[in-house]
Amino acid sequence: MVKFTYLFYDLETSGLNKSFDQILQFAAKRTDQNLTEQESHFLEVKLLKDMIPSPEAVLTHGIGIADHDSHLEEVTAALMIHRMFNQPNTISLGYNTLGFDDEFLRFTFYRNLLAPYTHQFAQGCKRMDIFPMLIFYYLYAPKNIIWPQLEGRVSLKLEAIAEENNWAVGQAHHAMNDVDATIALAKRMIEDKPVWDYLQGFFDKNIDAERITQLPEAFQDSTGHHLGIMIHPKFGNKHTFQAPVLSLGRHNHYKNQIVFLRLDHNFDDCDFEILDSKGLIIRKKLGEPGFTLPLNERYARHISEERLAICQHNLTRLRAESDELAMLSHEAREYTHPEVDSVDLDAGLYEQGFRTKDEDLLCNRFHLTSPKQKASLIDHFPSSHMKNQAIRLIWRNYPDLLPSEHQEKIQLYFDLICNSEPIYDYRGNTKKTVKEAQESIQSLLLEANETQKKLLLDLKNYLDNLRNARPF
């Protein structure tokens, strides 16, 4: 049997946009399969010149602008993190890491010319997430954990669970404290080893796909529409984090995605756009939440009779309108996200696809050279996209070493940021502007305590100075 290690990790970031925000704190602890600690890492990252921190994020984690000067350059931190995650037979995991942190890391790796996906599959590496696993324990194996209540409902916030179970390890939203709390939680969960081992299977794409195909078929004509319960954080506490669903088939373009129809809401017809706008079309990536289970008495006991009755009504209707269901399945499997014009360089991860072996070799060579030598490799990159990535990387981390012939591009980009011009990501969301951040600060100052005021005023001063700053 292959010996693997768990790498528990947590990030604190400048904001929530995975393309345009950055890691400020990274913490990780590697354990063996019994969750015995083997090594510990804590990194603090310098704020990039073109980063506009979210004032709300600053108040959440308490990392002030003045704290950054002595921290690591982003490229140095990214290299260190990438090596940890790609150590052979590493399972990386944390609390809601697949809901946020993992994609944030992918963009960080991509921005720094590192392979963004290898930690998911190469050399025996895999990913997990404690948060959706915990939901399963809460619903079906709750005995080993004391569950905190807030206004009559369970609270699954990490800090609330840690406090209720006397695992409090310091300030919440400090990366290392959150890692320690997550490991303490995992130790309690793994006491029920059969459940732990079963849930690990959901993070394996092949096992996850097999479990979906083993769900009972909803219709006797064997159309392949499997009926089950999906457990997913996105369904929320109100619906006990689960919903009855009907599979519509594997997506025709996003090959790792299976599409489901949520059945516990009334709908007038099978119009795809209407159902999608109401959140009733669920796009599930294999090996990621949600978890699918049979729709039987054992697993459905937390779903109200009213919701089950709506589910049964929808199934009866769909059986009678097979042509509408066939059309819905087709449209759901054909749907692709709208293309966005003028996607910024930092947001181009999904547009670029996988790198070639030659590109990987060149990126590895780039990272092995000294900062001064990196500039000489810019023109060796085969595409203008990668050349521009290298230019931004050198400017962000070693601005004095960027050759003068490349400085005009950076000046134009920096002017957009200082003047609050819109910069778009792959979904059409914009990079936070100086003006937006300043407006948020003014609003937050009205109810801030003294500590928070200090953080906000320091950020305000930083943003005021940014308008007059120069990129070199």
CSV table of C-alpha atoms in Angstrom, one decimal:
chain,number,residue,atom,x,y,z
A,1,MET,CA,0.0,0.0,0.0
A,2,VAL,CA,1.3,3.4,-1.0
A,3,LYS,CA,2.2,5.6,2.0
A,4,PHE,CA,0.8,9.1,1.6
A,5,THR,CA,0.9,12.3,3.8
A,6,TYR,CA,-1.7,14.9,4.5
A,7,LEU,CA,-0.8,18.5,3.9
A,8,PHE,CA,-3.3,20.6,5.9
A,9,TYR,CA,-3.2,24.2,4.8
A,10,ASP,CA,-4.9,27.6,5.0
A,11,LEU,CA,-4.6,30.9,3.2
A,12,GLU,CA,-5.3,34.5,4.2
A,13,THR,CA,-5.7,36.7,1.2
A,14,SER,CA,-6.0,40.3,0.1
A,15,GLY,CA,-9.5,39.7,-1.1
A,16,LEU,CA,-11.9,37.1,-2.7
A,17,ASN,CA,-11.1,37.5,-6.4
A,18,LYS,CA,-9.0,34.4,-7.3
A,19,SER,CA,-7.5,36.1,-10.4
A,20,PHE,CA,-6.7,39.5,-9.0
A,21,ASP,CA,-6.1,39.0,-5.2
A,22,GLN,CA,-3.1,37.4,-3.6
A,23,ILE,CA,-2.0,35.2,-0.7
A,24,LEU,CA,-0.8,37.3,2.3
A,25,GLN,CA,-0.4,34.4,4.7
A,26,PHE,CA,0.2,30.7,4.0
A,27,ALA,CA,0.3,28.0,6.8
A,28,ALA,CA,0.6,24.3,6.4
A,29,LYS,CA,1.3,21.2,8.5
A,30,ARG,CA,2.2,17.9,7.0
A,31,THR,CA,1.0,14.8,8.9
A,32,ASP,CA,1.2,11.0,8.4
A,33,GLN,CA,-1.9,9.0,7.8
A,34,ASN,CA,-2.7,8.9,11.5
A,35,LEU,CA,-2.6,12.8,11.6
A,36,THR,CA,0.7,12.9,13.5
A,37,GLU,CA,2.6,16.1,12.7
A,38,GLN,CA,5.8,15.8,10.6
A,39,GLU,CA,6.6,19.3,9.6
A,40,SER,CA,5.2,22.9,9.8
A,41,HIS,CA,5.4,25.9,7.5
A,42,PHE,CA,4.3,29.5,7.9
A,43,LEU,CA,4.9,32.1,5.1
A,44,GLU,CA,4.1,35.8,4.9
A,45,VAL,CA,4.0,37.4,1.5
A,46,LYS,CA,4.7,40.9,0.5
A,47,LEU,CA,1.9,43.0,-1.1
A,48,LEU,CA,2.3,43.3,-4.8
A,49,LYS,CA,2.6,46.8,-6.3
A,50,ASP,CA,-0.6,46.3,-8.4
A,51,MET,CA,-2.7,44.8,-5.6
A,52,ILE,CA,-5.6,46.7,-4.2
A,53,PRO,CA,-6.5,45.0,-0.9
A,54,SER,CA,-10.1,44.6,0.1
A,55,PRO,CA,-10.9,46.7,3.2
A,56,GLU,CA,-13.3,44.0,4.4
A,57,ALA,CA,-10.5,41.4,4.1
A,58,VAL,CA,-8.1,43.5,6.0
A,59,LEU,CA,-10.7,43.7,8.9
A,60,THR,CA,-11.2,40.0,8.8
A,61,HIS,CA,-7.6,38.8,9.1
A,62,GLY,CA,-6.1,42.0,10.6
A,63,ILE,CA,-3.0,42.0,8.4
A,64,GLY,CA,-2.1,45.7,8.1
A,65,ILE,CA,-0.4,47.5,5.2
A,66,ALA,CA,2.6,48.3,7.4
A,67,ASP,CA,3.3,44.6,8.0
A,68,HIS,CA,4.4,43.7,4.5
A,69,ASP,CA,7.8,45.2,3.9
A,70,SER,CA,9.9,42.4,5.4
A,71,HIS,CA,7.8,39.6,3.9
A,72,LEU,CA,8.7,37.2,1.1
A,73,GLU,CA,8.3,38.1,-2.6
A,74,GLU,CA,5.3,36.4,-4.1
A,75,VAL,CA,7.3,34.3,-6.5
A,76,THR,CA,9.5,33.0,-3.7
A,77,ALA,CA,6.5,32.0,-1.6
A,78,ALA,CA,4.8,30.5,-4.7
A,79,LEU,CA,7.8,28.3,-5.4
A,80,MET,CA,7.9,27.1,-1.8
A,81,ILE,CA,4.2,26.3,-1.7
A,82,HIS,CA,4.3,24.6,-5.1
A,83,ARG,CA,7.1,22.2,-3.9
A,84,MET,CA,5.1,21.3,-0.8
A,85,PHE,CA,1.9,20.5,-2.7
A,86,ASN,CA,3.8,18.5,-5.4
A,87,GLN,CA,5.8,16.3,-3.0
A,88,PRO,CA,4.9,12.8,-4.2
A,89,ASN,CA,1.9,11.2,-2.6
A,90,THR,CA,0.7,14.4,-0.9
A,91,ILE,CA,-3.1,14.8,-0.2
A,92,SER,CA,-3.6,18.6,0.3
A,93,LEU,CA,-6.7,19.5,2.3
A,94,GLY,CA,-8.1,22.1,4.7
A,95,TYR,CA,-11.4,23.7,5.7
A,96,ASN,CA,-13.4,24.7,2.6
A,97,THR,CA,-10.2,24.5,0.5
A,98,LEU,CA,-12.0,23.2,-2.6
A,99,GLY,CA,-14.6,26.0,-2.2
A,100,PHE,CA,-11.9,28.7,-2.2
A,101,ASP,CA,-8.2,28.1,-1.5
A,102,ASP,CA,-7.4,25.5,-4.1
A,103,GLU,CA,-8.5,27.7,-7.1
A,104,PHE,CA,-6.8,30.6,-5.5
A,105,LEU,CA,-3.6,28.6,-5.5
A,106,ARG,CA,-4.1,27.6,-9.1
A,107,PHE,CA,-4.1,31.2,-10.1
A,108,THR,CA,-1.1,32.0,-7.9
A,109,PHE,CA,0.9,29.2,-9.6
A,110,TYR,CA,-0.3,30.3,-13.0
A,111,ARG,CA,0.7,33.9,-12.4
A,112,ASN,CA,4.1,32.8,-11.3
A,113,LEU,CA,4.8,30.5,-14.3
A,114,LEU,CA,4.3,27.3,-12.2
A,115,ALA,CA,2.3,24.3,-13.3
A,116,PRO,CA,-1.2,25.0,-11.8
A,117,TYR,CA,-2.7,21.5,-11.8
A,118,THR,CA,0.0,19.0,-11.0
A,119,HIS,CA,-0.8,18.9,-7.3
A,120,GLN,CA,-4.2,17.5,-8.2
A,121,PHE,CA,-3.0,14.3,-10.0
A,122,ALA,CA,0.7,14.0,-10.6
A,123,GLN,CA,3.0,11.7,-8.7
A,124,GLY,CA,0.2,10.4,-6.5
A,125,CYS,CA,-0.9,13.8,-5.3
A,126,LYS,CA,-4.6,14.4,-4.6
A,127,ARG,CA,-6.9,16.9,-2.9
A,128,MET,CA,-9.6,16.7,-0.2
A,129,ASP,CA,-11.7,19.1,1.8
A,130,ILE,CA,-12.7,18.8,5.4
A,131,PHE,CA,-15.8,21.0,5.2
A,132,PRO,CA,-18.1,18.9,3.0
A,133,MET,CA,-16.9,15.8,4.9
A,134,LEU,CA,-17.9,17.4,8.1
A,135,ILE,CA,-21.4,18.0,6.7
A,136,PHE,CA,-21.7,14.3,6.1
A,137,TYR,CA,-20.6,13.6,9.7
A,138,TYR,CA,-23.2,16.1,11.0
A,139,LEU,CA,-26.0,14.4,9.1
A,140,TYR,CA,-25.1,10.8,9.5
A,141,ALA,CA,-22.3,10.2,12.0
A,142,PRO,CA,-22.6,13.0,14.6
A,143,LYS,CA,-21.6,11.3,17.8
A,144,ASN,CA,-17.9,12.3,18.1
A,145,ILE,CA,-18.3,16.0,17.8
A,146,ILE,CA,-20.1,18.6,19.9
A,147,TRP,CA,-22.1,20.7,17.4
A,148,PRO,CA,-22.5,24.5,18.2
A,149,GLN,CA,-25.9,26.0,17.8
A,150,LEU,CA,-26.6,29.6,16.6
A,151,GLU,CA,-30.2,30.9,16.7
A,152,GLY,CA,-31.5,27.3,16.7
A,153,ARG,CA,-29.4,26.0,13.9
A,154,VAL,CA,-26.1,24.3,13.8
A,155,SER,CA,-23.1,26.5,13.0
A,156,LEU,CA,-20.4,24.8,10.9
A,157,LYS,CA,-18.0,27.8,11.1
A,158,LEU,CA,-14.6,26.4,12.0
A,159,GLU,CA,-14.0,28.9,14.8
A,160,ALA,CA,-17.4,28.0,16.4
A,161,ILE,CA,-16.7,24.2,16.3
A,162,ALA,CA,-13.2,24.7,17.7
A,163,GLU,CA,-14.5,26.8,20.6
A,164,GLU,CA,-17.4,24.4,21.3
A,165,ASN,CA,-15.1,21.4,21.4
A,166,ASN,CA,-12.3,23.2,23.3
A,167,TRP,CA,-9.9,23.2,20.4
A,168,ALA,CA,-9.5,27.0,20.4
A,169,VAL,CA,-6.0,27.7,19.3
A,170,GLY,CA,-5.9,31.5,19.0
A,171,GLN,CA,-7.3,34.2,16.8
A,172,ALA,CA,-9.5,32.9,14.0
A,173,HIS,CA,-8.5,33.9,10.5
A,174,HIS,CA,-4.8,33.6,11.3
A,175,ALA,CA,-3.6,30.9,8.8
A,176,MET,CA,-1.7,28.7,11.3
A,177,ASN,CA,-4.5,28.9,13.9
A,178,ASP,CA,-7.0,27.7,11.3
A,179,VAL,CA,-4.7,24.8,10.3
A,180,ASP,CA,-4.4,23.7,13.9
A,181,ALA,CA,-8.2,23.9,14.4
A,182,THR,CA,-8.7,21.9,11.2
A,183,ILE,CA,-6.3,19.1,12.3
A,184,ALA,CA,-8.0,18.9,15.7
A,185,LEU,CA,-11.3,18.5,13.9
A,186,ALA,CA,-10.0,15.9,11.5
A,187,LYS,CA,-8.6,13.9,14.4
A,188,ARG,CA,-12.1,13.7,15.9
A,189,MET,CA,-13.6,12.8,12.5
A,190,ILE,CA,-11.1,10.0,11.8
A,191,GLU,CA,-12.1,8.3,15.0
A,192,ASP,CA,-15.0,6.9,12.8
A,193,LYS,CA,-12.5,5.5,10.3
A,194,PRO,CA,-15.1,3.7,8.1
A,195,VAL,CA,-16.9,7.0,7.4
A,196,TRP,CA,-13.5,8.8,6.9
A,197,ASP,CA,-12.4,6.2,4.3
A,198,TYR,CA,-15.7,6.2,2.5
A,199,LEU,CA,-15.7,10.0,2.2
A,200,GLN,CA,-12.2,10.0,0.8
A,201,GLY,CA,-13.5,8.1,-2.2
A,202,PHE,CA,-15.6,11.1,-3.2
A,203,PHE,CA,-12.4,13.0,-4.0
A,204,ASP,CA,-11.3,10.3,-6.5
A,205,LYS,CA,-12.8,11.1,-9.9
A,206,ASN,CA,-13.2,7.5,-10.9
A,207,ILE,CA,-14.9,6.5,-7.6
A,208,ASP,CA,-17.1,9.6,-7.6
A,209,ALA,CA,-18.2,8.8,-11.2
A,210,GLU,CA,-18.9,5.2,-10.4
A,211,ARG,CA,-21.0,6.1,-7.4
A,212,ILE,CA,-23.1,8.4,-9.5
A,213,THR,CA,-23.7,5.7,-12.1
A,214,GLN,CA,-24.7,3.2,-9.3
A,215,LEU,CA,-27.5,5.5,-8.2
A,216,PRO,CA,-30.9,4.1,-9.2
A,217,GLU,CA,-32.3,5.3,-12.5
A,218,ALA,CA,-35.4,7.6,-12.2
A,219,PHE,CA,-37.2,6.1,-15.1
A,220,GLN,CA,-37.8,2.6,-16.3
A,221,ASP,CA,-36.7,3.3,-19.8
A,222,SER,CA,-33.1,3.3,-18.7
A,223,THR,CA,-32.3,6.8,-20.0
A,224,GLY,CA,-29.4,7.3,-17.7
A,225,HIS,CA,-31.1,9.9,-15.5
A,226,HIS,CA,-29.9,8.8,-12.0
A,227,LEU,CA,-31.8,9.9,-8.9
A,228,GLY,CA,-30.1,10.7,-5.7
A,229,ILE,CA,-29.4,13.1,-2.8
A,230,MET,CA,-26.6,15.6,-3.2
A,231,ILE,CA,-24.8,16.9,-0.1
A,232,HIS,CA,-23.3,20.3,-0.8
A,233,PRO,CA,-22.3,23.4,1.3
A,234,LYS,CA,-24.0,25.6,-1.2
A,235,PHE,CA,-27.5,24.3,-0.3
A,236,GLY,CA,-27.2,25.9,3.1
A,237,ASN,CA,-28.3,25.2,6.6
A,238,LYS,CA,-31.9,26.0,5.9
A,239,HIS,CA,-32.0,22.9,3.6
A,240,THR,CA,-29.7,20.8,5.8
A,241,PHE,CA,-27.0,21.1,3.1
A,242,GLN,CA,-28.7,18.6,0.9
A,243,ALA,CA,-31.2,18.3,-2.0
A,244,PRO,CA,-32.8,15.6,-4.1
A,245,VAL,CA,-31.3,15.7,-7.6
A,246,LEU,CA,-31.7,14.1,-11.1
A,247,SER,CA,-28.6,13.7,-13.3
A,248,LEU,CA,-28.9,15.2,-16.7
A,249,GLY,CA,-25.7,13.6,-18.0
A,250,ARG,CA,-22.0,14.4,-18.5
A,251,HIS,CA,-21.2,17.8,-20.0
A,252,ASN,CA,-20.3,17.8,-23.7
A,253,HIS,CA,-17.6,20.4,-23.4
A,254,TYR,CA,-16.4,20.4,-19.7
A,255,LYS,CA,-15.6,16.7,-19.6
A,256,ASN,CA,-15.0,16.5,-15.9
A,257,GLN,CA,-18.5,17.9,-15.2
A,258,ILE,CA,-21.8,16.2,-14.6
A,259,VAL,CA,-25.0,18.3,-14.7
A,260,PHE,CA,-27.9,17.8,-12.2
A,261,LEU,CA,-31.4,19.2,-11.9
A,262,ARG,CA,-32.5,20.1,-8.3
A,263,LEU,CA,-35.9,18.6,-7.6
A,264,ASP,CA,-37.1,20.2,-4.4
A,265,HIS,CA,-38.3,23.4,-5.9
A,266,ASN,CA,-41.5,23.9,-8.0
A,267,PHE,CA,-40.9,24.8,-11.6
A,268,ASP,CA,-43.5,25.6,-14.3
A,269,ASP,CA,-41.6,24.1,-17.3
A,270,CYS,CA,-38.2,22.8,-18.3
A,271,ASP,CA,-36.8,26.0,-19.7
A,272,PHE,CA,-33.1,25.7,-19.2
A,273,GLU,CA,-32.4,29.4,-18.8
A,274,ILE,CA,-35.1,29.9,-16.1
A,275,LEU,CA,-34.1,26.8,-14.2
A,276,ASP,CA,-30.4,27.9,-14.4
A,277,SER,CA,-31.2,31.5,-13.2
A,278,LYS,CA,-33.0,30.0,-10.2
A,279,GLY,CA,-30.0,27.9,-9.2
A,280,LEU,CA,-31.7,24.6,-10.0
A,281,ILE,CA,-29.1,23.5,-12.5
A,282,ILE,CA,-26.1,22.1,-10.5
A,283,ARG,CA,-22.8,21.7,-12.3
A,284,LYS,CA,-20.7,19.2,-10.4
A,285,LYS,CA,-17.0,18.5,-11.0
A,286,LEU,CA,-16.0,14.9,-10.5
A,287,GLY,CA,-13.8,14.5,-7.4
A,288,GLU,CA,-15.2,17.7,-5.8
A,289,PRO,CA,-18.3,18.5,-3.7
A,290,GLY,CA,-21.2,17.7,-3.7
A,291,PHE,CA,-21.4,14.1,-2.6
A,292,THR,CA,-24.2,12.0,-4.1
A,293,LEU,CA,-26.1,9.3,-2.2
A,294,PRO,CA,-29.2,7.2,-2.9
A,295,LEU,CA,-32.5,8.8,-2.3
A,296,ASN,CA,-33.7,6.3,0.3
A,297,GLU,CA,-35.1,6.5,3.8
A,298,ARG,CA,-31.6,6.3,5.5
A,299,TYR,CA,-30.2,9.3,3.7
A,300,ALA,CA,-33.4,11.3,3.1
A,301,ARG,CA,-34.5,11.6,6.8
A,302,HIS,CA,-33.2,15.1,7.1
A,303,ILE,CA,-35.3,16.3,4.1
A,304,SER,CA,-38.8,17.6,5.0
A,305,GLU,CA,-41.9,15.8,3.8
A,306,GLU,CA,-42.8,19.0,1.9
A,307,ARG,CA,-39.6,19.0,-0.1
A,308,LEU,CA,-39.9,15.3,-0.8
A,309,ALA,CA,-43.5,15.8,-2.0
A,310,ILE,CA,-42.3,18.5,-4.4
A,311,CYS,CA,-39.5,16.1,-5.6
A,312,GLN,CA,-42.1,13.4,-6.3
A,313,HIS,CA,-44.4,15.8,-8.2
A,314,ASN,CA,-41.5,17.0,-10.4
A,315,LEU,CA,-40.5,13.4,-11.2
A,316,THR,CA,-44.1,12.5,-12.1
A,317,ARG,CA,-44.2,15.5,-14.5
A,318,LEU,CA,-40.8,14.7,-16.0
A,319,ARG,CA,-41.8,11.1,-16.7
A,320,ALA,CA,-44.9,12.4,-18.6
A,321,GLU,CA,-42.9,15.0,-20.5
A,322,SER,CA,-39.9,13.0,-21.7
A,323,ASP,CA,-39.3,15.3,-24.8
A,324,GLU,CA,-39.0,18.3,-22.5
A,325,LEU,CA,-36.6,16.4,-20.3
A,326,ALA,CA,-34.5,15.4,-23.3
A,327,MET,CA,-34.3,19.0,-24.5
A,328,LEU,CA,-33.3,20.2,-21.0
A,329,SER,CA,-30.6,17.6,-20.8
A,330,HIS,CA,-29.2,18.6,-24.2
A,331,GLU,CA,-29.2,22.3,-23.4
A,332,ALA,CA,-27.6,21.8,-19.9
A,333,ARG,CA,-24.8,19.6,-21.4
A,334,GLU,CA,-24.2,22.1,-24.2
A,335,TYR,CA,-24.1,25.3,-22.2
A,336,THR,CA,-20.8,27.1,-22.0
A,337,HIS,CA,-19.9,30.2,-20.1
A,338,PRO,CA,-20.1,33.4,-22.1
A,339,GLU,CA,-16.8,34.6,-23.5
A,340,VAL,CA,-15.4,37.8,-22.0
A,341,ASP,CA,-13.6,40.4,-24.1
A,342,SER,CA,-10.3,41.9,-22.9
A,343,VAL,CA,-9.6,39.3,-20.2
A,344,ASP,CA,-6.6,40.5,-18.2
A,345,LEU,CA,-3.3,38.5,-18.4
A,346,ASP,CA,-3.6,37.4,-14.8
A,347,ALA,CA,-7.1,35.9,-15.4
A,348,GLY,CA,-6.1,33.8,-18.5
A,349,LEU,CA,-5.6,30.5,-16.7
A,350,TYR,CA,-8.6,28.7,-18.3
A,351,GLU,CA,-8.1,30.3,-21.7
A,352,GLN,CA,-4.5,29.1,-22.1
A,353,GLY,CA,-5.0,25.4,-21.5
A,354,PHE,CA,-2.2,23.0,-20.5
A,355,ARG,CA,1.4,24.0,-21.2
A,356,THR,CA,3.6,21.9,-23.6
A,357,LYS,CA,6.7,20.0,-22.3
A,358,ASP,CA,8.9,22.6,-23.9
A,359,GLU,CA,7.1,25.4,-22.1
A,360,ASP,CA,7.4,23.5,-18.8
A,361,LEU,CA,11.1,23.1,-19.3
A,362,LEU,CA,11.6,26.8,-20.1
A,363,CYS,CA,9.5,27.8,-17.0
A,364,ASN,CA,11.6,25.5,-14.9
A,365,ARG,CA,14.8,27.0,-16.3
A,366,PHE,CA,13.4,30.5,-15.7
A,367,HIS,CA,12.9,29.7,-12.0
A,368,LEU,CA,16.3,28.1,-11.5
A,369,THR,CA,18.1,31.2,-12.8
A,370,SER,CA,19.1,34.2,-10.6
A,371,PRO,CA,16.7,37.2,-10.6
A,372,LYS,CA,19.2,39.1,-12.8
A,373,GLN,CA,19.3,36.3,-15.4
A,374,LYS,CA,15.5,35.9,-15.6
A,375,ALA,CA,15.2,39.1,-17.7
A,376,SER,CA,17.5,37.6,-20.4
A,377,LEU,CA,15.0,34.7,-20.8
A,378,ILE,CA,11.9,36.9,-21.5
A,379,ASP,CA,12.3,36.7,-25.3
A,380,HIS,CA,12.8,32.9,-25.1
A,381,PHE,CA,9.2,32.3,-24.3
A,382,PRO,CA,7.3,31.0,-27.4
A,383,SER,CA,4.1,33.0,-26.9
A,384,SER,CA,3.4,36.7,-26.3
A,385,HIS,CA,1.2,35.6,-23.4
A,386,MET,CA,4.0,33.9,-21.5
A,387,LYS,CA,6.4,36.7,-22.3
A,388,ASN,CA,4.0,39.2,-20.8
A,389,GLN,CA,3.6,36.9,-17.8
A,390,ALA,CA,7.4,36.9,-17.3
A,391,ILE,CA,7.5,40.7,-17.6
A,392,ARG,CA,4.9,41.1,-14.9
A,393,LEU,CA,6.6,38.5,-12.7
A,394,ILE,CA,9.9,40.3,-12.8
A,395,TRP,CA,8.4,43.7,-12.3
A,396,ARG,CA,6.4,42.6,-9.3
A,397,ASN,CA,9.2,40.9,-7.5
A,398,TYR,CA,12.4,42.5,-8.8
A,399,PRO,CA,11.3,45.9,-10.4
A,400,ASP,CA,14.9,47.2,-10.7
A,401,LEU,CA,15.8,44.3,-12.9
A,402,LEU,CA,13.2,44.8,-15.6
A,403,PRO,CA,14.8,45.9,-18.9
A,404,SER,CA,13.8,49.3,-20.1
A,405,GLU,CA,12.4,48.0,-23.4
A,406,HIS,CA,9.6,46.2,-21.3
A,407,GLN,CA,8.8,49.0,-18.9
A,408,GLU,CA,6.3,50.8,-21.2
A,409,LYS,CA,3.8,47.9,-20.9
A,410,ILE,CA,4.0,48.0,-17.2
A,411,GLN,CA,3.6,51.7,-17.1
A,412,LEU,CA,0.4,51.5,-19.2
A,413,TYR,CA,-1.0,48.7,-16.9
A,414,PHE,CA,-0.1,50.6,-13.8
A,415,ASP,CA,-1.8,53.7,-15.1
A,416,LEU,CA,-5.0,51.7,-15.5
A,417,ILE,CA,-4.8,50.6,-11.9
A,418,CYS,CA,-4.1,54.1,-10.5
A,419,ASN,CA,-6.8,55.7,-12.5
A,420,SER,CA,-9.4,53.0,-11.5
A,421,GLU,CA,-10.0,51.8,-15.1
A,422,PRO,CA,-11.9,48.4,-15.3
A,423,ILE,CA,-9.7,45.3,-15.6
A,424,TYR,CA,-11.7,42.1,-16.3
A,425,ASP,CA,-11.3,38.5,-15.2
A,426,TYR,CA,-12.6,35.4,-17.1
A,427,ARG,CA,-16.1,35.8,-15.7
A,428,GLY,CA,-16.4,39.5,-16.4
A,429,ASN,CA,-15.8,40.6,-12.8
A,430,THR,CA,-13.5,43.6,-12.4
A,431,LYS,CA,-10.4,44.0,-10.4
A,432,LYS,CA,-11.0,46.1,-7.3
A,433,THR,CA,-10.2,49.7,-8.0
A,434,VAL,CA,-8.6,52.4,-5.8
A,435,LYS,CA,-11.9,54.3,-5.8
A,436,GLU,CA,-14.0,51.3,-4.7
A,437,ALA,CA,-11.6,50.5,-1.9
A,438,GLN,CA,-11.6,54.1,-0.7
A,439,GLU,CA,-15.4,54.2,-0.7
A,440,SER,CA,-15.5,50.9,1.3
A,441,ILE,CA,-13.1,52.4,3.8
A,442,GLN,CA,-15.3,55.5,4.4
A,443,SER,CA,-18.3,53.3,5.0
A,444,LEU,CA,-16.5,50.9,7.3
A,445,LEU,CA,-14.9,53.7,9.4
A,446,LEU,CA,-18.4,54.7,10.6
A,447,GLU,CA,-18.7,51.5,12.8
A,448,ALA,CA,-15.0,50.6,13.3
A,449,ASN,CA,-13.3,50.2,16.7
A,450,GLU,CA,-9.9,51.7,17.4
A,451,THR,CA,-7.9,48.7,16.1
A,452,GLN,CA,-10.0,48.6,13.0
A,453,LYS,CA,-9.7,52.3,12.4
A,454,LYS,CA,-5.9,52.0,12.5
A,455,LEU,CA,-6.0,49.2,9.9
A,456,LEU,CA,-8.4,51.2,7.7
A,457,LEU,CA,-6.6,54.5,7.9
A,458,ASP,CA,-3.3,52.9,7.1
A,459,LEU,CA,-4.9,51.3,4.0
A,460,LYS,CA,-6.5,54.7,3.1
A,461,ASN,CA,-3.1,56.4,3.3
A,462,TYR,CA,-1.5,53.6,1.1
A,463,LEU,CA,-4.3,54.0,-1.5
A,464,ASP,CA,-4.0,57.8,-1.5
A,465,ASN,CA,-0.2,57.5,-2.2
A,466,LEU,CA,-0.8,54.9,-4.9
A,467,ARG,CA,-2.3,57.5,-7.2
A,468,ASN,CA,1.0,59.4,-7.2
A,469,ALA,CA,3.2,56.4,-7.2
A,470,ARG,CA,5.4,55.2,-10.0
A,471,PRO,CA,5.9,51.5,-10.9
A,472,PHE,CA,9.7,51.6,-10.9
